[in-house]
């Protein structure tokens, strides 16, 4: 094939090399606008995995690169005058200039034509003479932008400013230095990439940047200002720019997150940063570019594949990897953009939060990297959780948590789950066994399913209720069992289904109306959940009074039944949620419109419940922190305000769920996908939160808790299939100080023994 590569960055050069290695008959030319040796940036970091991939693809260049790598193990975080050092991180880095030099030499050796000082214009007809034009022209790709519609380009310009500098100061550790100034916080990411040189990226938000006047300074002034700001880390060394061709503030950039729906159009294929970028704080942009190049060369040389089929394979094989990396990169970008949230953390937790920011590194990864440091974090966590009384070194999920006079034994909760198995609202033997078993399974707190305050408040005829004496007696039997046979506390979730009521039991069709016997439903407005659901009656003031009083009466019955805690269900599109979300609430009175108005009725209900509930017992509220409908629905910022409003009325915990408020919502699922909302509400609103949503491993829970992303962690589906999830986690983590029902002691010790043996065998295999 006759191929042109636009741009001699890592992507273009390595693709040319990889193609030639597979078939030396390919005619490949690389066109670069700059002179050789002129490039932006300083060092780049790699992972071991990338090095292995390079070695498998081209052992020769991989060896030269690997021989020149700078290695370092430690990460140092400087914050509030303290330095937190953790080890075992195993980084490798190389200068960008040197990397490109090695790749240029290798490309030449393999017969690739290299043309420097060659600006390429996408409109030039000469590109039609090539079988393929590889647009490896970087994040600002002209070739991509020329056919933006064909590629489905999506660019998100992020808010922080950064500048990529170098310094002869040799940093022995990967260094994050956070400095508080009169204009706000500014920080540096610094790492060594050669025996005599380090990368030094300075980052801050736009306000701080303007406060310093970086927008009007020339490069020399900006560098001098950064030298003064970071003097104590530089030991008298200079900072240097190699973007001298950029004038003044242009050397400062805003990171541009680039995604493309399609990676090829006609004979043009996007590669590397031109197709997708990953924020510099996860150090994976060059990795993406190189691994793209390897895969593209591989599919293009597969025998018997048409170009179209090769591209399909390329996308199929790379898409997931790119998505995963861009997800991690987004988490990391957002961490630095929302730094304010974490600045009140103690330095140790701040460092933990920084290290786990992308969600790629977890609690157990940190234990493998630096056990001693991680155990220091665990001791710190336990000390805080017990007001200094405990010196325990143990996983955070087993630490107690206090809300008012209630102490829960550990941080794992059984999330509310409708069982649709009651008759006329009365819980029966199924519920007795179900809740009893989950309480014995070790969770610190068990939530009931949404228990409805009236017959009409039910989602389905199978929902549990709390509106008569029979219900009180049946719930009391369950609560008494939980209290006398476990250490778990039990929380009654109360709710009203609103416009999503009068439907079948879950497994016969979610949100599908009954075949017969439907009851009339009401909601904030007359917005039907879907075309097949009833149009609800907008609530009148009299309806509101009635329902408020039903909630308060149910709370009093909950007290009689002996519950430890009560939760108001104001999420998932049910009655109270229908007031909160602007998608369902179309009212024009004082209960609709502004957030203050939309909150009015849910807060009134909450206040009535709080008044009926003893002041020494806690209450929580479950909210949907987003409607997954962009700016048309509840935004995460509004969710913080919602949490704060309930906290002012006496909520001790915000149970942060998301979605299910609008049938056409577009949720983004994934591991721990709702936890970022809990993080936001907890750390911007300074509120206690519970995270929920696709959290299924003890490692997830420990990472969330130690990083301060939530105070409690709720698991729903994992508890459906394994009531003993918490005890099983205790066995796996070799944590002994948890209540085990005495009848089950033998089973627990056997499990712990077996898991320990398996872990030792796995560790031996790794060695
Ligand atoms: C501050 C910062 C720090 C980073 N740190 C790291 C890190 O630690 N690790 C890591 O892996 N990645 C890092 N990256 C990302 C990394 O630099 C890129 O992801 C990587 O360079 C992408 O390679 P590429 O070949 O796709 O694009 P580029 O390296 O941008 O190469 C594109 C080339 O095309 C040339 N070009 C553009 N337009 C034309 C044209 N019209 N005609 C001719 N030539 C053209 C350009 O001059 C350039 O040489 C960082 C990026 C930044 C901004
Ligand atoms: C069968 C089932 C029933 C549920 N019923 C309720 C409920 O009654 N009240 C509630 O707030 N959430 C309910 N949920 C949502 C869960 O509490 C939880 O938020 C959701 O399943 C995500 O957690 P997971 O990924 O751990 O399952 C239910 C979930 C399931 C799977």
mmCIF file of C-alpha atoms and ligand atoms in Angstrom, residues 6-12 31-34 40 43-45 96 118-120 136-139 142-143 162 164 191 201 271-274 280 283-287 289, ligand 1:
data_model
loop_
_atom_site.group_PDB
_atom_site.id
_atom_site.type_symbol
_atom_site.label_atom_id
_atom_site.label_comp_id
_atom_site.label_asym_id
_atom_site.label_seq_id
_atom_site.Cartn_x
_atom_site.Cartn_y
_atom_site.Cartn_z
ATOM 1 C CA UNK A 6 0.490 13.258 8.629
ATOM 2 C CA UNK A 7 2.633 14.190 11.619
ATOM 3 C CA UNK A 8 5.780 12.618 13.041
ATOM 4 C CA UNK A 9 4.526 12.229 16.592
ATOM 5 C CA UNK A 10 4.528 8.852 18.354
ATOM 6 C CA UNK A 11 1.400 7.702 16.487
ATOM 7 C CA UNK A 12 2.561 8.465 12.917
ATOM 8 C CA UNK A 31 5.134 14.435 6.750
ATOM 9 C CA UNK A 32 5.918 16.656 9.724
ATOM 10 C CA UNK A 33 5.391 20.409 9.865
ATOM 11 C CA UNK A 34 8.238 20.985 12.341
ATOM 12 C CA UNK A 40 6.395 20.406 22.515
ATOM 13 C CA UNK A 43 8.922 13.635 29.361
ATOM 14 C CA UNK A 44 6.265 10.978 28.958
ATOM 15 C CA UNK A 45 5.495 8.118 31.321
ATOM 16 C CA UNK A 96 9.555 12.996 24.323
ATOM 17 C CA UNK A 118 6.253 19.937 5.610
ATOM 18 C CA UNK A 119 2.949 21.521 6.590
ATOM 19 C CA UNK A 120 0.122 19.395 5.199
ATOM 20 C CA UNK A 136 -1.709 11.228 13.080
ATOM 21 C CA UNK A 137 -1.554 14.998 13.349
ATOM 22 C CA UNK A 138 -2.293 15.301 17.048
ATOM 23 C CA UNK A 139 -5.024 16.808 19.200
ATOM 24 C CA UNK A 142 -6.497 19.714 10.699
ATOM 25 C CA UNK A 143 -7.375 16.501 8.840
ATOM 26 C CA UNK A 162 -1.838 24.123 32.433
ATOM 27 C CA UNK A 164 4.146 21.948 30.267
ATOM 28 C CA UNK A 191 8.719 13.704 37.375
ATOM 29 C CA UNK A 201 3.530 20.744 34.596
ATOM 30 C CA UNK A 271 -4.783 7.756 14.849
ATOM 31 C CA UNK A 272 -3.607 8.733 18.342
ATOM 32 C CA UNK A 273 -4.506 12.143 19.768
ATOM 33 C CA UNK A 274 -6.281 13.095 16.537
ATOM 34 C CA UNK A 280 -2.068 14.266 30.950
ATOM 35 C CA UNK A 283 -0.059 9.775 31.583
ATOM 36 C CA UNK A 284 -1.589 7.566 28.903
ATOM 37 C CA UNK A 285 -1.763 9.665 25.729
ATOM 38 C CA UNK A 286 1.422 8.277 24.243
ATOM 39 C CA UNK A 287 0.397 4.753 25.286
ATOM 40 C CA UNK A 289 -1.116 6.516 20.338
HETATM 41 C C1 LIG B 1 1.145 18.573 29.248
HETATM 42 C C2 LIG B 1 1.077 17.220 28.632
HETATM 43 C C3 LIG B 1 1.683 16.158 29.262
HETATM 44 C C4 LIG B 1 1.610 14.889 28.719
HETATM 45 N N1 LIG B 1 2.185 13.881 29.380
HETATM 46 C C5 LIG B 1 2.129 12.651 28.878
HETATM 47 C C6 LIG B 1 2.716 11.532 29.529
HETATM 48 O O1 LIG B 1 3.304 11.663 30.580
HETATM 49 N N2 LIG B 1 2.581 10.304 28.993
HETATM 50 C C7 LIG B 1 1.906 10.119 27.848
HETATM 51 O O2 LIG B 1 1.813 8.998 27.409
HETATM 52 N N3 LIG B 1 1.359 11.144 27.186
HETATM 53 C C8 LIG B 1 1.439 12.406 27.670
HETATM 54 N N4 LIG B 1 0.871 13.435 26.986
HETATM 55 C C9 LIG B 1 0.108 13.181 25.789
HETATM 56 C C10 LIG B 1 0.974 12.939 24.608
HETATM 57 O O3 LIG B 1 1.822 14.008 24.381
HETATM 58 C C11 LIG B 1 0.087 12.694 23.405
HETATM 59 O O4 LIG B 1 -0.975 11.867 23.759
HETATM 60 C C12 LIG B 1 0.887 12.029 22.320
HETATM 61 O O5 LIG B 1 1.901 12.862 21.929
HETATM 62 C C13 LIG B 1 -0.023 11.682 21.145
HETATM 63 O O6 LIG B 1 0.753 11.318 20.051
HETATM 64 P P1 LIG B 1 0.289 11.676 18.579
HETATM 65 O O7 LIG B 1 1.357 11.172 17.706
HETATM 66 O O8 LIG B 1 -1.091 11.229 18.376
HETATM 67 O O9 LIG B 1 0.219 13.263 18.526
HETATM 68 P P2 LIG B 1 1.385 14.340 18.671
HETATM 69 O O10 LIG B 1 2.445 13.864 19.571
HETATM 70 O O11 LIG B 1 0.717 15.609 19.004
HETATM 71 O O12 LIG B 1 1.995 14.430 17.243
HETATM 72 C C14 LIG B 1 1.343 15.070 16.160
HETATM 73 C C15 LIG B 1 2.397 15.604 15.206
HETATM 74 O O13 LIG B 1 1.750 16.068 14.055
HETATM 75 C C16 LIG B 1 2.353 17.261 13.614
HETATM 76 N N5 LIG B 1 1.367 17.972 12.817
HETATM 77 C C17 LIG B 1 0.179 18.464 13.249
HETATM 78 N N6 LIG B 1 -0.488 19.028 12.212
HETATM 79 C C18 LIG B 1 0.290 18.878 11.134
HETATM 80 C C19 LIG B 1 0.137 19.260 9.791
HETATM 81 N N7 LIG B 1 -0.974 19.867 9.343
HETATM 82 N N8 LIG B 1 1.132 18.974 8.934
HETATM 83 C C20 LIG B 1 2.256 18.315 9.351
HETATM 84 N N9 LIG B 1 2.432 17.954 10.623
HETATM 85 C C21 LIG B 1 1.475 18.218 11.489
HETATM 86 C C22 LIG B 1 2.721 17.933 14.896
HETATM 87 O O14 LIG B 1 3.746 18.906 14.713
HETATM 88 C C23 LIG B 1 3.174 16.761 15.751
HETATM 89 O O15 LIG B 1 4.542 16.517 15.631
HETATM 90 C C24 LIG B 1 0.926 14.697 27.505
HETATM 91 C C25 LIG B 1 0.343 15.768 26.830
HETATM 92 C C26 LIG B 1 0.405 17.022 27.384
HETATM 93 C C27 LIG B 1 -0.248 18.158 26.642
#
